[in-house]
Coordinates of C-alpha atoms in Angstrom, one line a residue:
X1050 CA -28.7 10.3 10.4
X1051 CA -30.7 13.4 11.9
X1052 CA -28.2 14.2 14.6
X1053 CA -25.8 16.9 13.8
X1054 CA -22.6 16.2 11.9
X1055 CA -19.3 16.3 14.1
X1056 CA -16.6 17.2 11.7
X1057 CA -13.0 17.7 13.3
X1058 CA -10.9 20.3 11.3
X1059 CA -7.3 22.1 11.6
X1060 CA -6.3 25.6 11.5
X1061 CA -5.0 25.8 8.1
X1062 CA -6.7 28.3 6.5
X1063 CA -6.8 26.5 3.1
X1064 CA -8.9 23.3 4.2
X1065 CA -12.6 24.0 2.9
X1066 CA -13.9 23.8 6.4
X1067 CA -13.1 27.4 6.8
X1068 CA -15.4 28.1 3.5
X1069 CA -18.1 25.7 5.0
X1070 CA -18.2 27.2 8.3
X1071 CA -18.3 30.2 7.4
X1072 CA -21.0 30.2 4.5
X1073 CA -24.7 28.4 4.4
X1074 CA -23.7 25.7 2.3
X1075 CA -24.1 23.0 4.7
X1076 CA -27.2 24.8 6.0
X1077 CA -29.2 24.7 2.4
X1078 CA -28.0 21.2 2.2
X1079 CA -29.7 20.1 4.5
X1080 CA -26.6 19.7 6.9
X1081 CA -26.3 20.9 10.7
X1082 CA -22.7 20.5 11.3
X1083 CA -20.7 20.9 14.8
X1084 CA -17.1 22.2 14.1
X1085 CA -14.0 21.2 16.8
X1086 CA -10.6 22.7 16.4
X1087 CA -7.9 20.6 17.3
X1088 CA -3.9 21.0 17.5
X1089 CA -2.8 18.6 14.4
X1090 CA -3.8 15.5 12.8
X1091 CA -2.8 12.9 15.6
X1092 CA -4.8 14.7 18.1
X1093 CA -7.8 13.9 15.3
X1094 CA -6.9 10.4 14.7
X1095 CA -8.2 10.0 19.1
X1096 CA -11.1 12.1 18.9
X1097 CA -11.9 9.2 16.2
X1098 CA -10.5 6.8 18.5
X1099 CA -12.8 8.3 21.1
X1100 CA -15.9 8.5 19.0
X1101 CA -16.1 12.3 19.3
X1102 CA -16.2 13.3 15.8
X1103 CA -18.1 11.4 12.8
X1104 CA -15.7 13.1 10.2
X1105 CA -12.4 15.2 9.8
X1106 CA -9.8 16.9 7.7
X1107 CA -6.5 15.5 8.3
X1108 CA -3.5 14.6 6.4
X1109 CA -3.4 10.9 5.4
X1110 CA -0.1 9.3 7.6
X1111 CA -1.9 10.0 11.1
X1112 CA -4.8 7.7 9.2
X1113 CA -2.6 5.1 8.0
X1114 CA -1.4 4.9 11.9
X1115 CA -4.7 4.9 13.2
X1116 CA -6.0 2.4 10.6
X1117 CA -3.0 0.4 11.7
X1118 CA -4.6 0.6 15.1
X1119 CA -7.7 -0.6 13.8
X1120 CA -9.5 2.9 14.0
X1121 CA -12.9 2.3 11.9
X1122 CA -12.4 5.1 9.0
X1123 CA -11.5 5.7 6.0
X1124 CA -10.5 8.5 3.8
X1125 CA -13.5 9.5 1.4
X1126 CA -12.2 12.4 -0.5
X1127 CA -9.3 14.4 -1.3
X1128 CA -8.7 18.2 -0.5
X1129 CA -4.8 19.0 -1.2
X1130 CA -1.9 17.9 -2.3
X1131 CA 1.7 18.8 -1.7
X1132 CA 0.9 21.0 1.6
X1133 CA 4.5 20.8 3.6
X1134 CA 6.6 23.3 3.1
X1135 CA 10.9 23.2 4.1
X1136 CA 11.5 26.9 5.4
X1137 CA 14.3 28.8 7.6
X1138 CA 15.4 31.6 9.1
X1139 CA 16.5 34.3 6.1
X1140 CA 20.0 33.5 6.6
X1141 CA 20.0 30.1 5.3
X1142 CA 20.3 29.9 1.2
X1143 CA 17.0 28.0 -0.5
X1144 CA 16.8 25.0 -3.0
X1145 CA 17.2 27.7 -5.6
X1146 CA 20.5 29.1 -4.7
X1147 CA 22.2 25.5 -3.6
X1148 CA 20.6 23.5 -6.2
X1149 CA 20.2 20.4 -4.3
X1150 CA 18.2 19.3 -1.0
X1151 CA 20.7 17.6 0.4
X1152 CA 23.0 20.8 0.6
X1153 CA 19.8 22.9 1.8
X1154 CA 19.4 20.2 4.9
X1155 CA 23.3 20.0 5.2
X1156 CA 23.1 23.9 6.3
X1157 CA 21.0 22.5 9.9
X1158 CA 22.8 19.7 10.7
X1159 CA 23.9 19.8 14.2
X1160 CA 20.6 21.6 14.7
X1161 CA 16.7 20.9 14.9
X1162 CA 14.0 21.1 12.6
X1163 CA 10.6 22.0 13.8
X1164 CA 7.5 20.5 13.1
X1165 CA 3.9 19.6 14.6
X1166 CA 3.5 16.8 16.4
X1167 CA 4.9 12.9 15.8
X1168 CA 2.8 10.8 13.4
X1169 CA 1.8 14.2 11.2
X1170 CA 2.4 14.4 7.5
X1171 CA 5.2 16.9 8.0
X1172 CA 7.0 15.4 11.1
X1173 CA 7.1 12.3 8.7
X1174 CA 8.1 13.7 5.5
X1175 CA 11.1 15.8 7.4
X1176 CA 11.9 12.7 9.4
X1177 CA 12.5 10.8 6.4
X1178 CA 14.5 13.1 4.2
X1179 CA 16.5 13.5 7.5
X1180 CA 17.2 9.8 7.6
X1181 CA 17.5 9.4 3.7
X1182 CA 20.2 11.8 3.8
X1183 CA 21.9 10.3 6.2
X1184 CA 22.4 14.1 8.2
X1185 CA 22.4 14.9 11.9
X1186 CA 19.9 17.0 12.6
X1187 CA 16.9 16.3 15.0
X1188 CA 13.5 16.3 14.3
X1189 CA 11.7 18.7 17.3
X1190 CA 7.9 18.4 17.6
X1191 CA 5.8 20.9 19.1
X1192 CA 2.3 20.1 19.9
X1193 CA 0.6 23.0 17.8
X1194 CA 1.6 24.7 14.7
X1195 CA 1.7 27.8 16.6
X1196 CA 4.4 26.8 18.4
X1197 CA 6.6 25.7 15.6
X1198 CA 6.3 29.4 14.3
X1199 CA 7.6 31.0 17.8
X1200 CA 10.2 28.9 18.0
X1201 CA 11.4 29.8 14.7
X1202 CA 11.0 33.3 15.4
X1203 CA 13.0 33.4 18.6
X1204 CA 15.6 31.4 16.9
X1205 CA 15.3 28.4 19.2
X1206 CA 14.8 26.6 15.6
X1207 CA 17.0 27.5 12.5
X1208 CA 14.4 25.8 10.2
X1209 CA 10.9 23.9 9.8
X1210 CA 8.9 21.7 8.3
X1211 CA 5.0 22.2 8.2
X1212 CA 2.4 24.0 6.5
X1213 CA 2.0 26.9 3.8
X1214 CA 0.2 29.2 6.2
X1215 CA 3.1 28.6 8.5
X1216 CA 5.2 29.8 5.8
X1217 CA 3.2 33.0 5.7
X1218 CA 3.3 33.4 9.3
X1219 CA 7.1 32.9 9.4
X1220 CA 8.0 35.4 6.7
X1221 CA 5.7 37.7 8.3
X1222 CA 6.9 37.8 11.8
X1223 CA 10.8 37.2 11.0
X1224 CA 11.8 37.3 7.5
X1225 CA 11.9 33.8 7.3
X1226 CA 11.6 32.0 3.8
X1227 CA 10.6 28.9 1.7
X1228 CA 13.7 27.0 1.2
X1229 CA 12.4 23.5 0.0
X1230 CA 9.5 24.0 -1.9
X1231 CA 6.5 21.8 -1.5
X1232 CA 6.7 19.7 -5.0
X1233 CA 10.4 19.0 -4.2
X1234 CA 9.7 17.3 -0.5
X1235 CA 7.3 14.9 -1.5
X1236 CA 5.1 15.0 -4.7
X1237 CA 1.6 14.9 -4.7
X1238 CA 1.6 14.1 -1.1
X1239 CA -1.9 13.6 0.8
X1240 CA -1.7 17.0 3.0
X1241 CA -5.3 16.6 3.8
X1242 CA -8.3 14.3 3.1
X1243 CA -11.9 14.2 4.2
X1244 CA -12.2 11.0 6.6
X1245 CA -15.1 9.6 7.7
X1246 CA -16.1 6.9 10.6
X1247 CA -17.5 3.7 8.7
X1248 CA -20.5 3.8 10.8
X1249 CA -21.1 6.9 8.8
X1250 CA -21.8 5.4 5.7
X1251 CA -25.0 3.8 7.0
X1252 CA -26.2 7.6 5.8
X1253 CA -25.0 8.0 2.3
X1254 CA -27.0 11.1 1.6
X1255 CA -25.3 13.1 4.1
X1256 CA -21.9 11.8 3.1
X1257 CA -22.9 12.6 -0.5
X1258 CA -24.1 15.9 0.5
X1259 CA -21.5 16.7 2.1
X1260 CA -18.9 15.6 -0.1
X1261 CA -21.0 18.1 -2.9
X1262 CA -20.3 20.8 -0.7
X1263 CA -16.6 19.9 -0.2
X1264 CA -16.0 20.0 -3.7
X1265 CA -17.8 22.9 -4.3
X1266 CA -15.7 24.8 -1.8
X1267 CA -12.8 23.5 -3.2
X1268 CA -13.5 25.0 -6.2
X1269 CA -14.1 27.9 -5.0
X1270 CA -10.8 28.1 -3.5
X1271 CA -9.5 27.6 -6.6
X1272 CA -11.6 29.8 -9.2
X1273 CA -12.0 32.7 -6.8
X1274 CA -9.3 33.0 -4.6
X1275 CA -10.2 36.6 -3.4
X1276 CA -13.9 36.0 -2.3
X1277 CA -12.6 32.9 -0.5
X1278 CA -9.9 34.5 1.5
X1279 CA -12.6 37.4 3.0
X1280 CA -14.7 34.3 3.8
X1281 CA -11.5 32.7 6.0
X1282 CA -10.4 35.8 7.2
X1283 CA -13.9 37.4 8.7
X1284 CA -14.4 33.6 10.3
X1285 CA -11.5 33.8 11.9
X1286 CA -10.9 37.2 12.6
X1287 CA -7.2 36.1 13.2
X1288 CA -5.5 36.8 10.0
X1289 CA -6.5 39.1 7.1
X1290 CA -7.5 38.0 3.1
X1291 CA -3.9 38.7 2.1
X1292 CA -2.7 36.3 4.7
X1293 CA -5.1 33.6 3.1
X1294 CA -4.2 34.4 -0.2
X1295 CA -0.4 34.3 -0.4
X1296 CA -1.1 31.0 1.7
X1297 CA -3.7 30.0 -1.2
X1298 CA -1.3 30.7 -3.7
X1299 CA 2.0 28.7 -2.5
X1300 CA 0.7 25.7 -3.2
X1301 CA -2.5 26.2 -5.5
X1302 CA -3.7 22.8 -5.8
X1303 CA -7.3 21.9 -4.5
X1304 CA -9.3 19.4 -5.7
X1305 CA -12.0 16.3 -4.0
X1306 CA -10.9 13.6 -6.1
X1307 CA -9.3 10.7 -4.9
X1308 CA -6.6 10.9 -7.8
X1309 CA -4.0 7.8 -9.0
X1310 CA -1.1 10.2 -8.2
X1311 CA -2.9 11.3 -4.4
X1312 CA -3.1 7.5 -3.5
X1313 CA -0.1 6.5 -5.2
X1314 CA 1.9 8.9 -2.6
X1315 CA -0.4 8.0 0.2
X1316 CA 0.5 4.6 -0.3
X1317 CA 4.3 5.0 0.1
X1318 CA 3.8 6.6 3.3
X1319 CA 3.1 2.9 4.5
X1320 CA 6.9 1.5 3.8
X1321 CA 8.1 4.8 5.8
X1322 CA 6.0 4.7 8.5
X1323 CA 6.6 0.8 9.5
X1324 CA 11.0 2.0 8.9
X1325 CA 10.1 4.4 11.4
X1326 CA 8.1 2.7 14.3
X1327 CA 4.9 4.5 14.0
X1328 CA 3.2 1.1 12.4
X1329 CA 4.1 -2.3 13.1
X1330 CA 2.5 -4.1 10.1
X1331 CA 1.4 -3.3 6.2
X1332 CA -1.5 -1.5 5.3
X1333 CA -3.8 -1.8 2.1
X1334 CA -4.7 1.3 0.1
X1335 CA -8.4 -0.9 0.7
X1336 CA -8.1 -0.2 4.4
X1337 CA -7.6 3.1 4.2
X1338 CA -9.7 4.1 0.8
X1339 CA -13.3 3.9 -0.1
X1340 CA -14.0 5.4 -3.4
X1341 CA -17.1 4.9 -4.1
X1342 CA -19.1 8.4 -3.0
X1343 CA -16.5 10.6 -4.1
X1344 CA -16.6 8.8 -7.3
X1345 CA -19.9 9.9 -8.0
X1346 CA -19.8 13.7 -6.2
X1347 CA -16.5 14.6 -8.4
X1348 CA -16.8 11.7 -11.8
X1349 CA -14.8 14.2 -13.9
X1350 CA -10.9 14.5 -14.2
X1351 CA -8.8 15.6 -10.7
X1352 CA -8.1 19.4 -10.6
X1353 CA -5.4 19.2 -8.5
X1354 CA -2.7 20.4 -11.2
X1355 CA -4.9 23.0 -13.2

């Protein structure tokens, strides 16, 4: 493959494409990569559809859809785990003070709970609790992640389900908090993978490469949490390094790997998503997997809980 690499990313700041962008990493790997910005992980899933993009960071349920739709891609790597946070307005209690999620979810009902769009990871995850709880609150999706946060902060939304940096955002511009935390949602849940068209594999040096990069970035999120967020924060000249780092550091675990635990979870999104509509037929962790180049870019242990 000689033509440049078209890699579709989100705006959450802790997704390594942020660290890759803005560094020569790619570069000295002999990689000349086209970044797109798109609105959530559905909107991906088309550009996919649509043969735009020959790679992108998403969370795994808008994959499981499209593989349902017969999309060719795959997830190659991992990235994060556990990145959908519950939070509210500051007058609702947390997880902490009730003790129970039900209780925390029971303070909305009769109201809405924001999230991106239908078909991502955390429309999905707060449609589900909603329904396992049996509780009467509706699920309202807004088409990007900014919009969740205004519609918190003018109180057209007592509560939300979405990312860590949203979190940040929320606390930042109204007092809002974290009342579920993100291990108590959904454990080790896929928030975002690396997937690739299969076509792409016909070049398995540039996946490898890539995927070398990817970890390394990862790690660097990890090990050096301060260096990173100046990185994210001069690329996007948006939000500043404390921004990145109290979004870093809600949910501090980034790792490549592929682990048990990260497809375990991914795979009971399938059951959920064919209860709710969004697929009309099983899906096998084979169809949506292929293990063998991140197998060989990270061969060690998972870092994911360090």
């Amino acid at each position: 493959m000689t033509s440049p690499l078209n890699i579709g990313h989100l705006s959450t700041v802790y997704h390594t494409s942020f660290i890759l962008e803005g560094t020569d990493w790619l570069r000295k790997a002999g990689i000349e990569a086209n970044w797109r910005l798109f609105a959530s992980g559905p909107d991906i899933v088309k550009a996919f559809e649509n043969r735009e993009i020959d790679m992108g960071y998403i969370g795994l349920p808008p994959v499981i859809i499209g593989v349902a739709r017969g999309i060719p891609f795959k997830c190659i790597a991992g990235g994060h785990v556990e990145g959908t946070v519950m939070l509210a307005q500051k007058q609702y209690k947390t997880l902490d003070e009730l003790g129970d999620v039900g209780l925390v979810l029971k303070q909305f009902e009769g109201s809405a709970i924001g999230t991106p769009p239908k078909g991502s990871i955390h429309d999905v995850i707060a449609r589900d609790l909603v329904e396992r709880l049996g509780l009467s609150i509706e699920v309202k999706n807004y088409p990007w992640a900014d919009f969740v946060l205004d519609a918190l902060v003018d109180g057209e939304i007592p509560a939300a389900a979405g990312t860590p940096p949203l979190a940040v955002a929320a606390r930042r511009f109204s007092g809002a908090r974290i009342v579920i935390p993100p291990h108590r949602l959904w454990p080790n849940n896929p928030s975002y993978g690396i997937v690739a068209r299969e076509e792409l594999f016909d070049s398995p040096g540039i996946v490898m490469k890539f995927l070398e990069m990817h970890e390394r970035a990862c790690n660097f999120i990890r090990e050096k949490p301060a260096e990173a967020s100046k990185i994210v924060a001069g690329l996007t000249e948006i939000v500043d390094p404390e921004f990145v780092r109290e979004a870093y550091r809600i949910s501090p675990k980034y790792c490549s790997a592929l682990s048990p635990e990260y497809v375990a979870s991914t795979m009971r999104f399938v059951d959920v998503l064919r209860r709710m509509g969004y697929i009309s037929r099983p899906v096998q962790e084979e169809e949506i997997f292929d293990f063998r180049f991140i197998r060989k870019a990270h061969p060690g242990p998972p870092h994911y809980d360090l």
